[in-house]
Amino acid sequence: MRTLEADLLVLGAGVAGVYAALAAEAQGARVLLLSKDPLPSGSTPWAQGGVAFPLDEADLEAHLEDTLRAGRGLVEPEVARALLEEAPRHLERLLSWGLPFHPEPTREGGHSRARVRHLGGDQSGLLLLRGLLARLRSPVLEGYMAASLLLSGERVAGVLALGPGGPLLVRAGAVLLATGGLGRLFPVTTNPPGATGDGMALAFRAGAILRDLEFVQFHPTALPNGSLVSEACRGEGAILLNARGERFMPRYDPLGELAPRDVVARAVFWEGERTGGVYLDLRPIPHLEARFPTVVAAARALGYEPLKEPLPVAPAAHYAMGGVRTDPWGFTGVPGLYAAGEVASTGLHGANRLASNSLLEGLVMGERAALAALAHLAHPPGPRPLPALTLDPGLLPALRGWMGRAAGVVRRKETLAEALAFAQDLPLKEVPPEAAGREALEAGNLALLARLLLSMALLREESRGAHFREDFPEEAPEAYHLEAQGESLVKVPVGV
Ligand SMILES: Cc1cc2nc3c(=O)[nH]c(=O)nc-3n(C[C@H](O)[C@H](O)[C@H](O)COP(=O)(O)OP(=O)(O)OC[C@H]3O[C@@H](n4cnc5c(N)ncnc54)[C@H](O)[C@@H]3O)c2cc1C
């Protein structure tokens, strides 16, 4: 089999992966990146709103407070503070690299001040990623999917990947997962097709802890095909109307359209159920076409004219707050394995992510994880691939249907239990990774994550942040995390 070697192998070429690779290159390391889709890949190029950076010292405290408030008792304050303290250094660096951040910050839902920096109107993620890729010197193997991690004893020492040239072994001193989220587990999502939670499944099977998967943020305003209508639209004056033409958000929250995302998503869900639909009126936004070209084009592609009519919107799976548990330096606890970006659960987002904190996390944690990985490189002998987990991809529509019904914006015990029984009956197969195909591997990863997510959603008998249980509408007095490792799933009180 073809074999390559690297000091640091980065799985994924979104904001976290590319920024990590840039940090490692700057230290003189040999870096290799894999991206299962052609560049620009991942959720990063789809991000519209921007990157949240504290404006100054005083705002750092306010930004921290907003982050803690959104995360409902599950944000780790010292992690959040450390990331926010580092943020200005990264903004300065990006500006010095010529990235075209707009000088005027915008305000987004959950933020007490305008501190989100956008690029190119609503093309923030695309321009950010292009700017980073333009500086990258390390090779990116496009179209190569990590199918299985290589283990030598307890240590992760590379991957077996599948790509256009057939199977490929990459041996590495450390592996950094930057594979993004799991939105494709749901029938309606803003995420790109590759968001199948691969990194989470790979890490879990190598012994890492997956934490708080039940916390999935639903974007309140997606068009019927999952295209996102940026939160920034509401920040700049767009209003939500029910099917009777009534503005309803002020009835649900004093912040109105700028309430935290979970509040808006549930209000949109309930008003949709009650009145038969929900619409977003973009017409109050000045210079709508110049400010939100992507949104206007997406609406027109579906046959709507946003300058003349409100657009039909509904909640869509958007962001995974949970993921591979890491320490503040991206270490997963499995020797040789690091994680950064949406795949990871660092403690920044808690039960709900504050808008535009995720690209920031990708930057700060990308660099931190790369530096931590380089400080602990090792090349153990004889690494071998773990078997891969596969599922017939023809079963995915039914699984997604269950996820939509059971694990959407509003959840309850009976439906969660039925969905879990369905997921547990799925015929997952272990096969040699080189014998697997991409679709079967993705389906296997999604099925594994569905089981874990549904188990966690059932066990969490409370409503907190993005997780809302109709049968347990109150927040429990004591906050706890849920952690899965191997066969065990446990409640871990905050601070332990
Ligand atoms: C529509 C949309 C709008 C958003 N808007 C904002 C915003 O305005 N501000 C904000 O902060 N956040 C926003 N987010 C969230 C944010 O974009 C993501 O959380 C962030 O970009 C994730 O970056 P990442 O580097 O972790 O992963 P991604 O950018 O998702 O990259 C994942 C990479 O991993 C690769 N990959 C996956 N699996 C494998 C595998 N098995 N083998 C090899 N490669 C693999 C993919 O090809 C890709 O290169 C938005 C998300 C969406 C979907």
XYZ file of C-alpha atoms in Angstrom, residues 19 53 87-103 117-119 128 132 135:
25
model
C -4.883 27.460 10.636
C -13.594 39.123 18.436
C -8.460 36.346 20.094
C -7.091 39.877 19.434
C -3.646 38.458 18.575
C -5.213 36.327 15.843
C -7.252 39.217 14.452
C -4.091 41.334 14.246
C -2.271 38.549 12.456
C -5.096 38.019 9.960
C -5.249 41.750 9.266
C -1.476 41.810 8.756
C -1.937 38.994 6.209
C -4.321 41.255 4.315
C -7.587 39.493 5.101
C -10.379 41.883 4.115
C -12.280 42.190 7.406
C -14.912 44.925 7.279
C -13.917 47.667 9.765
C -16.245 41.001 12.075
C -17.405 39.977 8.627
C -15.696 39.727 5.266
C -11.296 33.778 5.505
C -5.556 31.081 4.891
C -0.526 31.199 2.677
